[in-house]
């Protein structure tokens, strides 16, 4: 009847779109391509196993209804998974899924009998002589999914974390790597996963460890000559959570031992969860073979929370602390502290503390004062305009003079200093700095930066200028 895969899928999509949130639609349905239609089977291409599992887990009913509407009761859906390159160059493979019965692509939990195989296991990290010792998970029960609020900025990571907790080692996101800047919730999410696993599967051995502590333990084990015990200890863990793995960078020995532990756990269907302040591509001094393993599963980013999420995080915190705060102050905080949830929480705590110590109400004035403290610490980016103003004031000239074509030495120096600080304190390119400071080209700016560097090592007076200005601009 002239229907194509494309036309059938478009109709399914419009039905689906009406039945889920726009965000979910964007995340899970927009990336799908319809690739083939034969009789009553529609093939759709999804970007990863993760996607496939996610759709199966959450949207299989919706997909079924929408497809049945178009293709009748015998409608079938076929997933084509476009594999990322990480498993080598395997061809994309096809998996047929009768809508009634779930099939899983990923290998299932192979419950390794390791613990029984080596009952003589010597383990330096648990008290000797006690059998069936429970390993302390080192989990913080205050960090749970319940109080890890969902928003656009963390949806993928949070949901992947939940999926992993429901089926540790049994999803394709192994390892699950959560990355993102400071204070955005990596540690919180990592604990939540562990806490949830413990809750669902009390018999599983979960361990949370920071990469820093892992490194110390490893160094200690080398000193004490029990490196093998160290490795064995980690190999019996079912769910291993390593926080801040960027700290392994440059530590070849620790990376090597972690590589072996990782492989063992992975091969035995155990779950590994990692966090990092950088995306795998940006990690430096981490061995290639380890980096490539980090990419095996899913890397999910925690981004800066949007305004709505910041507001809900604040409100949730206030609610849990039993404190009331006027709406305009909540919004003021959310508007002014944007890039770090830890600081947002810090501001709320000091606001509450100030008001209760001084027996004052929480007012917008108080909020402003407190936010100032935070904004100072967060090292806000200065503008090139501001830099020129501060430098001209310091040398008691006006900005036009600083920008003028004159070759008078003190003016040239002031201009060069402005360029130097613009390079140092902003993200602007040399060319853009040149344009903004008296329409110079990028070579002039580069020359200025070099001159300032040279002069500040050879000329004491000049060094003082640089130091003074640095203070004025960064405090
Ligand atoms: P990171 O490890 O990325 O530096 P943390 O996990 O320590 O960040 O988070 C910093 C603070 O922000 C913690 O107190 C945490 O509870 C809070 N936080 C982060 N993300 C969320 C969220 N989505 N919902 C509620 N609180 C959050
Ligand atoms: Mg952390």
Short mmCIF file of C-alpha atoms and ligand atoms in Angstrom, two decimals:
data_model
loop_
_atom_site.label_atom_id
_atom_site.label_comp_id
_atom_site.label_asym_id
_atom_site.label_seq_id
_atom_site.Cartn_x
_atom_site.Cartn_y
_atom_site.Cartn_z
CA UNK A 1 0.00 0.00 0.00
CA UNK A 2 3.00 2.19 -0.41
CA UNK A 3 3.87 2.21 3.27
CA UNK A 4 7.58 2.44 3.99
CA UNK A 5 9.51 1.82 7.20
CA UNK A 6 9.79 5.56 7.45
CA UNK A 7 6.10 6.32 7.03
CA UNK A 8 5.02 3.64 9.49
CA UNK A 9 7.51 4.85 12.03
CA UNK A 10 6.45 8.47 11.68
CA UNK A 11 2.92 7.46 12.60
CA UNK A 12 4.12 5.39 15.55
CA UNK A 13 6.18 8.33 16.71
CA UNK A 14 3.29 10.71 16.71
CA UNK A 15 1.35 8.29 18.88
CA UNK A 16 4.34 7.80 21.18
CA UNK A 17 4.94 11.51 21.43
CA UNK A 18 1.43 12.02 22.71
CA UNK A 19 1.98 9.52 25.48
CA UNK A 20 5.29 10.43 27.07
CA UNK A 21 7.08 13.53 28.27
CA UNK A 22 8.84 15.67 25.66
CA UNK A 23 12.14 15.01 27.40
CA UNK A 24 11.74 11.25 27.28
CA UNK A 25 10.67 11.49 23.69
CA UNK A 26 13.72 13.50 22.79
CA UNK A 27 16.08 11.23 24.67
CA UNK A 28 14.77 7.85 23.66
CA UNK A 29 12.86 8.20 20.42
CA UNK A 30 14.43 10.96 18.37
CA UNK A 31 17.70 9.06 17.92
CA UNK A 32 15.91 6.04 16.46
CA UNK A 33 15.90 5.41 12.73
CA UNK A 34 13.41 3.19 10.95
CA UNK A 35 15.41 1.06 8.56
CA UNK A 36 13.29 -1.72 7.13
CA UNK A 37 9.72 -2.87 6.71
CA UNK A 38 8.86 -6.41 5.66
CA UNK A 39 5.30 -7.67 5.92
CA UNK A 40 4.44 -6.95 9.48
CA UNK A 41 7.93 -6.43 10.88
CA UNK A 42 9.43 -3.00 11.35
CA UNK A 43 13.18 -2.74 11.95
CA UNK A 44 14.39 0.19 13.94
CA UNK A 45 17.99 1.11 14.45
CA UNK A 46 19.09 2.16 17.93
CA UNK A 47 22.48 3.61 18.83
CA UNK A 48 23.55 1.13 21.48
CA UNK A 49 22.70 -1.88 23.54
CA UNK A 50 21.94 0.54 26.32
CA UNK A 51 19.23 2.06 24.22
CA UNK A 52 17.78 -1.26 23.30
CA UNK A 53 17.61 -2.37 26.91
CA UNK A 54 16.15 0.90 27.97
CA UNK A 55 13.40 0.74 25.39
CA UNK A 56 12.62 -2.85 26.31
CA UNK A 57 12.53 -2.02 29.97
CA UNK A 58 10.40 1.09 29.78
CA UNK A 59 8.66 1.49 26.50
CA UNK A 60 7.97 -1.95 25.15
CA UNK A 61 4.23 -1.65 25.80
CA UNK A 62 4.00 1.71 24.18
CA UNK A 63 5.97 0.48 21.19
CA UNK A 64 3.72 -2.52 20.90
CA UNK A 65 0.54 -0.54 21.02
CA UNK A 66 1.76 2.00 18.52
CA UNK A 67 3.02 -0.62 16.11
CA UNK A 68 -0.09 -2.76 16.39
CA UNK A 69 -2.14 0.26 15.44
CA UNK A 70 -0.17 0.54 12.24
CA UNK A 71 0.61 -3.05 11.29
CA UNK A 72 -2.08 -5.11 12.94
CA UNK A 73 -2.04 -7.77 15.60
CA UNK A 74 0.90 -9.63 14.16
CA UNK A 75 3.15 -6.64 14.22
CA UNK A 76 6.74 -7.35 15.09
CA UNK A 77 9.50 -5.07 16.10
CA UNK A 78 13.11 -5.81 15.20
CA UNK A 79 15.93 -3.87 16.76
CA UNK A 80 19.08 -3.19 14.85
CA UNK A 81 21.77 -2.13 17.20
CA UNK A 82 24.39 0.06 15.74
CA UNK A 83 27.34 -0.94 17.84
CA UNK A 84 29.79 1.62 18.96
CA UNK A 85 33.27 0.72 17.93
CA UNK A 86 34.38 -0.36 21.33
CA UNK A 87 33.97 -4.08 20.88
CA UNK A 88 36.13 -4.12 17.80
CA UNK A 89 34.65 -3.93 14.37
CA UNK A 90 31.81 -6.34 14.72
CA UNK A 91 29.01 -5.91 12.26
CA UNK A 92 25.86 -4.40 13.63
CA UNK A 93 23.74 -7.30 14.68
CA UNK A 94 20.07 -7.90 14.70
CA UNK A 95 17.95 -9.17 17.47
CA UNK A 96 14.37 -10.18 17.07
CA UNK A 97 12.16 -9.59 20.01
CA UNK A 98 8.73 -11.12 20.11
CA UNK A 99 6.85 -8.48 21.97
CA UNK A 100 5.58 -10.93 24.53
CA UNK A 101 8.90 -12.28 25.63
CA UNK A 102 11.95 -10.42 26.70
CA UNK A 103 15.34 -11.44 25.44
CA UNK A 104 18.48 -9.96 26.72
CA UNK A 105 21.55 -9.51 24.68
CA UNK A 106 24.01 -9.10 27.44
CA UNK A 107 25.54 -12.07 29.13
CA UNK A 108 23.85 -12.98 32.35
CA UNK A 109 25.31 -13.04 35.78
CA UNK A 110 27.73 -15.86 36.01
CA UNK A 111 27.95 -16.37 39.69
CA UNK A 112 31.60 -16.98 40.13
CA UNK A 113 32.38 -19.68 42.64
CA UNK A 114 35.60 -17.90 43.44
CA UNK A 115 34.85 -17.62 47.08
CA UNK A 116 34.35 -21.34 47.44
CA UNK A 117 37.29 -22.16 45.23
CA UNK A 118 39.75 -20.49 47.51
CA UNK A 119 38.63 -20.89 51.08
CA UNK A 120 42.22 -20.41 52.22
CA UNK A 121 42.12 -16.91 50.80
CA UNK A 122 44.31 -14.62 52.78
CA UNK A 123 42.94 -11.18 52.84
CA UNK A 124 44.82 -8.31 54.39
CA UNK A 125 41.79 -6.12 54.62
CA UNK A 126 39.56 -8.19 56.79
CA UNK A 127 40.22 -9.54 60.20
CA UNK A 128 41.89 -12.93 59.91
CA UNK A 129 40.30 -15.92 61.53
CA UNK A 130 36.71 -14.93 60.93
CA UNK A 131 34.97 -16.99 58.34
CA UNK A 132 32.40 -15.58 56.01
CA UNK A 133 33.46 -12.15 56.99
CA UNK A 134 31.20 -9.48 55.67
CA UNK A 135 33.06 -6.84 53.80
CA UNK A 136 32.00 -3.40 54.92
CA UNK A 137 30.61 -1.69 51.85
CA UNK A 138 31.84 1.76 52.93
CA UNK A 139 28.57 3.11 51.61
CA UNK A 140 27.03 6.28 52.90
CA UNK A 141 23.33 5.53 53.49
CA UNK A 142 22.52 9.23 53.30
CA UNK A 143 23.25 9.17 49.61
CA UNK A 144 20.34 7.44 47.94
CA UNK A 145 18.31 7.68 44.77
CA UNK A 146 15.48 9.11 46.84
CA UNK A 147 17.38 12.27 47.53
CA UNK A 148 19.22 12.39 44.24
CA UNK A 149 16.81 14.56 42.33
CA UNK A 150 16.31 13.95 38.67
CA UNK A 151 16.67 16.67 36.06
CA UNK A 152 17.72 17.02 32.45
CA UNK A 153 21.30 17.41 33.57
CA UNK A 154 21.52 13.99 35.19
CA UNK A 155 18.72 11.95 33.65
CA UNK A 156 20.85 9.56 31.64
CA UNK A 157 23.36 8.96 34.42
CA UNK A 158 20.71 8.57 37.08
CA UNK A 159 18.59 6.20 35.03
CA UNK A 160 21.56 4.16 33.97
CA UNK A 161 22.54 3.98 37.64
CA UNK A 162 19.08 2.67 38.53
CA UNK A 163 19.22 0.12 35.74
CA UNK A 164 22.58 -1.08 37.03
CA UNK A 165 21.24 -1.37 40.57
CA UNK A 166 18.33 -3.46 39.37
CA UNK A 167 20.57 -5.86 37.55
CA UNK A 168 24.17 -5.49 38.63
CA UNK A 169 26.46 -7.02 36.02
CA UNK A 170 23.46 -7.90 33.90
CA UNK A 171 23.17 -4.85 31.70
CA UNK A 172 25.40 -3.66 28.92
CA UNK A 173 26.53 -0.66 30.95
CA UNK A 174 29.46 -2.36 32.48
CA UNK A 175 31.40 -0.46 33.47
CA UNK A 176 29.12 2.45 34.13
CA UNK A 177 31.28 5.53 34.05
CA UNK A 178 29.76 8.67 35.50
CA UNK A 179 31.68 11.83 34.74
CA UNK A 180 31.20 15.52 35.39
CA UNK A 181 32.62 18.58 37.13
CA UNK A 182 33.09 19.10 40.85
CA UNK A 183 30.08 19.16 43.07
CA UNK A 184 27.68 17.82 40.48
CA UNK A 185 26.77 14.61 42.27
CA UNK A 186 29.18 11.89 41.12
CA UNK A 187 29.90 10.63 44.61
CA UNK A 188 26.26 10.88 45.61
CA UNK A 189 25.14 8.88 42.58
CA UNK A 190 27.87 6.29 43.05
CA UNK A 191 26.75 5.66 46.64
CA UNK A 192 23.10 5.58 45.60
CA UNK A 193 23.80 2.73 43.23
CA UNK A 194 25.61 0.78 45.91
CA UNK A 195 22.93 1.46 48.52
CA UNK A 196 20.22 0.36 46.11
CA UNK A 197 22.04 -2.85 45.21
CA UNK A 198 22.50 -3.66 48.88
CA UNK A 199 18.83 -3.10 49.39
CA UNK A 200 17.75 -5.31 46.52
CA UNK A 201 20.45 -7.94 46.78
CA UNK A 202 21.65 -8.10 50.38
CA UNK A 203 23.79 -11.12 49.58
CA UNK A 204 25.90 -9.26 47.05
CA UNK A 205 29.25 -7.92 48.09
CA UNK A 206 29.38 -4.23 47.31
CA UNK A 207 32.40 -2.03 47.86
CA UNK A 208 32.75 1.71 47.50
CA UNK A 209 36.28 3.01 47.40
CA UNK A 210 37.92 6.22 46.28
CA UNK A 211 40.67 5.83 43.73
CA UNK A 212 42.92 7.60 46.20
CA UNK A 213 42.36 5.03 48.91
CA UNK A 214 42.65 2.23 46.40
CA UNK A 215 46.06 3.59 45.42
CA UNK A 216 47.20 3.82 49.04
CA UNK A 217 46.09 0.26 49.73
CA UNK A 218 47.93 -0.92 46.69
CA UNK A 219 51.15 0.83 47.63
CA UNK A 220 50.84 -0.58 51.12
CA UNK A 221 50.36 -4.08 49.74
CA UNK A 222 53.50 -3.78 47.63
CA UNK A 223 55.44 -2.67 50.69
CA UNK A 224 54.13 -5.56 52.74
CA UNK A 225 54.66 -7.94 49.89
CA UNK A 226 51.07 -9.08 49.63
CA UNK A 227 50.05 -7.68 46.28
CA UNK A 228 48.31 -10.93 45.39
CA UNK A 229 46.12 -10.80 48.46
CA UNK A 230 45.21 -7.30 47.51
CA UNK A 231 44.15 -8.45 44.06
CA UNK A 232 42.21 -11.43 45.42
CA UNK A 233 40.36 -9.24 47.81
CA UNK A 234 39.06 -7.07 45.01
CA UNK A 235 38.27 -10.03 42.82
CA UNK A 236 35.60 -11.34 45.18
CA UNK A 237 33.56 -8.14 45.01
CA UNK A 238 30.25 -8.32 43.13
CA UNK A 239 29.77 -4.60 42.68
CA UNK A 240 32.89 -2.47 42.75
CA UNK A 241 32.50 1.30 42.85
CA UNK A 242 35.65 3.35 42.33
CA UNK A 243 35.24 7.09 42.81
CA UNK A 244 37.42 9.69 41.06
CA UNK A 245 39.40 7.39 38.82
CA UNK A 246 41.07 10.40 37.22
CA UNK A 247 43.33 10.16 40.29
CA UNK A 248 44.88 7.03 38.82
CA UNK A 249 46.47 9.15 36.14
CA UNK A 250 50.21 8.85 36.02
CA UNK A 251 50.19 5.92 38.47
CA UNK A 252 51.29 3.07 36.25
CA UNK A 253 51.50 0.39 38.94
CA UNK A 254 48.06 1.09 40.32
CA UNK A 255 46.61 1.22 36.83
CA UNK A 256 48.14 -2.11 36.05
CA UNK A 257 46.67 -3.80 39.10
CA UNK A 258 43.32 -2.17 38.51
CA UNK A 259 43.39 -3.42 34.95
CA UNK A 260 43.68 -7.00 36.16
CA UNK A 261 40.99 -6.61 38.77
CA UNK A 262 38.72 -4.96 36.26
CA UNK A 263 39.15 -7.72 33.71
CA UNK A 264 38.49 -10.41 36.25
CA UNK A 265 35.32 -8.78 37.52
CA UNK A 266 34.08 -7.98 34.05
CA UNK A 267 34.68 -11.48 32.75
CA UNK A 268 32.77 -12.89 35.67
CA UNK A 269 29.78 -10.70 35.10
CA UNK A 270 30.45 -8.50 38.08
CA UNK A 271 29.51 -4.85 37.98
CA UNK A 272 32.01 -2.01 37.93
CA UNK A 273 30.98 1.58 38.49
CA UNK A 274 33.46 4.38 38.01
CA UNK A 275 33.36 8.12 38.42
CA UNK A 276 35.66 10.72 36.99
CA UNK A 277 35.83 14.47 36.73
CA UNK A 278 36.66 14.12 33.04
CA UNK A 279 35.28 12.33 30.02
CA UNK A 280 37.39 9.33 29.00
CA UNK A 281 38.76 11.23 25.99
CA UNK A 282 40.11 13.93 28.24
CA UNK A 283 41.78 11.67 30.77
CA UNK A 284 45.49 12.04 30.72
CA UNK A 285 48.22 9.62 31.65
CA UNK A 286 45.86 6.70 31.82
CA UNK A 287 47.00 3.68 29.87
CA UNK A 288 45.24 3.13 26.59
CA UNK A 289 44.17 -0.42 27.41
CA UNK A 290 42.50 0.80 30.59
CA UNK A 291 40.89 3.77 28.86
CA UNK A 292 39.45 1.53 26.20
CA UNK A 293 37.86 -0.62 28.89
CA UNK A 294 36.32 2.42 30.53
CA UNK A 295 34.53 2.93 27.24
CA UNK A 296 33.15 -0.59 27.05
CA UNK A 297 29.97 0.15 28.90
CA UNK A 298 28.26 3.48 29.17
CA UNK A 299 29.81 6.86 29.89
CA UNK A 300 27.15 9.17 31.24
CA UNK A 301 27.74 12.80 32.01
CA UNK A 302 26.45 14.82 34.92
CA UNK A 303 25.95 18.28 33.54
CA UNK A 304 25.30 21.56 35.25
CA UNK A 305 21.77 21.45 36.61
CA UNK A 306 19.26 23.73 34.97
CA UNK A 307 17.25 26.28 36.90
CA UNK A 308 14.29 23.99 37.65
CA UNK A 309 16.57 21.28 38.96
CA UNK A 310 18.44 23.75 41.13
CA UNK A 311 15.15 24.97 42.58
CA UNK A 312 14.01 21.44 43.33
CA UNK A 313 17.32 20.54 44.93
CA UNK A 314 17.07 23.59 47.20
CA UNK A 315 13.46 22.89 48.10
CA UNK A 316 14.17 19.27 48.80
CA UNK A 317 17.02 20.20 51.09
CA UNK A 318 14.91 22.74 52.95
CA UNK A 319 12.11 20.26 53.28
CA UNK A 320 14.40 17.62 54.72
CA UNK A 321 15.84 20.14 57.16
CA UNK A 322 12.38 21.36 58.08
CA UNK A 323 13.13 24.94 57.13
CA UNK A 324 10.89 27.35 55.30
CA UNK A 325 12.23 29.91 52.92
CA UNK A 326 10.37 32.45 50.79
CA UNK A 327 10.08 31.57 47.13
CA UNK A 328 11.96 34.66 45.92
CA UNK A 329 14.99 33.73 48.03
CA UNK A 330 14.97 30.19 46.71
CA UNK A 331 14.93 31.58 43.20
CA UNK A 332 17.61 34.08 44.02
CA UNK A 333 19.91 31.29 45.20
CA UNK A 334 19.12 29.14 42.19
CA UNK A 335 19.84 32.05 39.89
CA UNK A 336 23.14 32.89 41.42
CA UNK A 337 24.83 29.60 42.19
CA UNK A 338 24.72 27.59 39.04
CA UNK A 339 27.67 25.40 38.52
CA UNK A 340 28.16 23.47 41.72
CA UNK A 341 25.49 21.74 43.79
CA UNK A 342 27.80 21.45 46.76
CA UNK A 343 28.10 25.23 46.86
CA UNK A 344 24.38 25.60 46.47
CA UNK A 345 23.90 23.42 49.53
CA UNK A 346 26.65 25.29 51.35
CA UNK A 347 24.88 28.58 50.73
CA UNK A 348 21.60 27.20 52.06
CA UNK A 349 23.29 25.89 55.17
CA UNK A 350 25.02 29.17 55.96
CA UNK A 351 21.86 31.09 55.27
CA UNK A 352 19.98 28.96 57.77
CA UNK A 353 22.82 29.20 60.27
CA UNK A 354 23.10 32.98 59.99
CA UNK A 355 19.42 33.50 60.43
CA UNK A 356 19.13 31.18 63.40
CA UNK A 357 22.24 32.46 65.24
CA UNK A 358 21.20 36.03 64.78
CA UNK A 359 17.55 35.24 65.33
CA UNK A 360 16.75 37.02 62.12
CA UNK A 361 14.42 36.06 59.37
CA UNK A 362 15.89 34.85 56.17
CA UNK A 363 15.82 37.91 53.98
CA UNK A 364 16.92 38.62 50.48
CA UNK A 365 19.63 40.97 51.83
CA UNK A 366 21.10 38.18 53.91
CA UNK A 367 20.91 35.86 50.92
CA UNK A 368 22.79 38.40 48.81
CA UNK A 369 25.57 38.69 51.36
CA UNK A 370 25.98 34.96 51.58
CA UNK A 371 25.91 34.41 47.87
CA UNK A 372 28.69 36.97 47.55
CA UNK A 373 30.92 34.78 49.68
CA UNK A 374 30.25 31.88 47.40
CA UNK A 375 30.64 33.77 44.19
CA UNK A 376 34.01 35.02 45.40
CA UNK A 377 35.15 31.49 46.02
CA UNK A 378 33.91 30.32 42.70
CA UNK A 379 36.38 32.60 40.90
CA UNK A 380 34.00 34.24 38.54
CA UNK A 381 35.29 35.01 35.10
CA UNK A 382 36.22 38.64 34.61
CA UNK A 383 35.50 40.44 31.38
CA UNK A 384 38.10 42.02 29.13
CA UNK A 385 36.31 45.29 29.59
CA UNK A 386 36.71 45.03 33.34
CA UNK A 387 40.39 44.15 33.01
CA UNK A 388 41.03 47.27 30.92
CA UNK A 389 39.19 49.38 33.46
CA UNK A 390 41.20 48.01 36.39
CA UNK A 391 44.53 48.36 34.57
CA UNK A 392 43.82 51.93 33.42
CA UNK A 393 42.70 52.93 36.92
CA UNK A 394 45.84 51.44 38.38
CA UNK A 395 48.04 53.50 36.07
CA UNK A 396 45.75 56.50 36.38
CA UNK A 397 44.85 56.77 32.74
CA UNK A 398 41.58 56.31 30.95
CA UNK A 399 40.64 53.34 28.84
CA UNK A 400 40.90 55.33 25.57
CA UNK A 401 44.50 56.15 26.36
CA UNK A 402 45.23 52.52 27.12
CA UNK A 403 43.79 51.56 23.77
CA UNK A 404 45.39 54.39 21.77
CA UNK A 405 48.08 53.96 19.16
CA UNK A 406 50.67 55.82 21.18
CA UNK A 407 54.11 54.28 21.70
CA UNK A 408 54.76 55.99 25.00
CA UNK A 409 56.42 53.36 27.12
CA UNK A 410 54.17 53.43 30.17
CA UNK A 411 51.05 53.31 28.01
CA UNK A 412 52.41 50.45 25.94
CA UNK A 413 53.17 48.60 29.16
CA UNK A 414 49.70 49.15 30.53
CA UNK A 415 48.21 47.86 27.31
CA UNK A 416 50.46 44.81 27.37
CA UNK A 417 49.46 44.09 30.94
CA UNK A 418 45.79 44.29 30.00
CA UNK A 419 46.40 41.82 27.20
CA UNK A 420 48.37 39.52 29.47
CA UNK A 421 45.57 39.42 32.06
CA UNK A 422 42.93 39.01 29.40
CA UNK A 423 44.77 35.91 28.23
CA UNK A 424 45.28 34.68 31.75
CA UNK A 425 41.83 35.29 33.17
CA UNK A 426 39.44 34.79 30.30
CA UNK A 427 38.84 32.11 27.76
CA UNK A 428 39.03 34.62 24.87
CA UNK A 429 41.31 33.85 21.93
CA UNK A 430 44.38 35.96 21.18
CA UNK A 431 42.60 37.41 18.17
CA UNK A 432 39.53 38.34 20.14
CA UNK A 433 41.62 39.92 22.91
CA UNK A 434 43.45 41.97 20.28
CA UNK A 435 40.22 43.19 18.76
CA UNK A 436 38.86 44.26 22.13
CA UNK A 437 42.01 46.00 23.32
CA UNK A 438 42.55 48.73 20.74
CA UNK A 439 41.99 46.66 17.58
CA UNK A 440 45.35 44.87 17.55
CA UNK A 441 46.07 41.54 15.90
CA UNK A 442 46.76 38.23 17.62
CA UNK A 443 50.54 38.46 17.11
CA UNK A 444 50.60 41.70 19.10
CA UNK A 445 48.76 40.01 21.96
CA UNK A 446 51.13 37.05 21.89
CA UNK A 447 54.09 39.43 21.93
CA UNK A 448 52.55 41.31 24.86
CA UNK A 449 52.14 38.11 26.87
CA UNK A 450 55.77 37.17 26.27
CA UNK A 451 56.99 40.64 27.16
CA UNK A 452 55.06 40.64 30.43
CA UNK A 453 56.44 37.22 31.32
CA UNK A 454 59.99 38.35 30.57
CA UNK A 455 59.74 41.66 32.34
CA UNK A 456 58.23 40.21 35.46
CA UNK A 457 61.27 37.99 35.92
CA UNK A 458 63.83 40.71 35.16
CA UNK A 459 62.25 43.91 36.43
CA UNK A 460 61.28 44.19 40.09
CA UNK A 461 59.05 47.22 39.66
CA UNK A 462 57.23 45.54 36.83
CA UNK A 463 56.80 42.38 38.85
CA UNK A 464 55.09 44.48 41.49
CA UNK A 465 52.65 45.82 38.87
CA UNK A 466 51.76 42.30 37.87
CA UNK A 467 51.22 41.19 41.45
CA UNK A 468 49.13 44.22 42.37
CA UNK A 469 46.95 43.85 39.33
CA UNK A 470 46.59 40.14 39.85
CA UNK A 471 45.23 40.80 43.33
CA UNK A 472 42.84 43.46 42.15
CA UNK A 473 41.53 41.31 39.36
CA UNK A 474 41.16 38.01 41.13
CA UNK A 475 39.93 39.01 44.57
P1 LIG B 1 30.96 15.28 43.14
O1 LIG B 1 31.34 13.93 43.67
O2 LIG B 1 30.54 15.26 41.70
O3 LIG B 1 31.99 16.34 43.39
P2 LIG B 1 28.92 15.13 45.20
O4 LIG B 1 28.33 13.82 44.84
O5 LIG B 1 29.82 15.18 46.35
O6 LIG B 1 29.65 15.76 43.91
O7 LIG B 1 27.72 16.17 45.34
C1 LIG B 1 27.85 17.41 45.98
C2 LIG B 1 26.63 17.71 46.80
O8 LIG B 1 25.53 17.97 45.95
C3 LIG B 1 26.23 16.54 47.68
O9 LIG B 1 25.85 17.03 48.93
C4 LIG B 1 25.06 15.92 46.96
O10 LIG B 1 24.15 15.33 47.87
C5 LIG B 1 24.45 17.12 46.27
N1 LIG B 1 23.80 16.73 45.00
C6 LIG B 1 24.40 16.54 43.80
N2 LIG B 1 23.52 16.19 42.86
C7 LIG B 1 22.31 16.17 43.47
C8 LIG B 1 20.98 15.87 43.03
N3 LIG B 1 20.73 15.56 41.76
N4 LIG B 1 20.00 15.94 43.95
C9 LIG B 1 20.25 16.29 45.21
N5 LIG B 1 21.46 16.57 45.69
C10 LIG B 1 22.49 16.51 44.84
MG1 LIG B 2 33.08 13.27 44.58
#
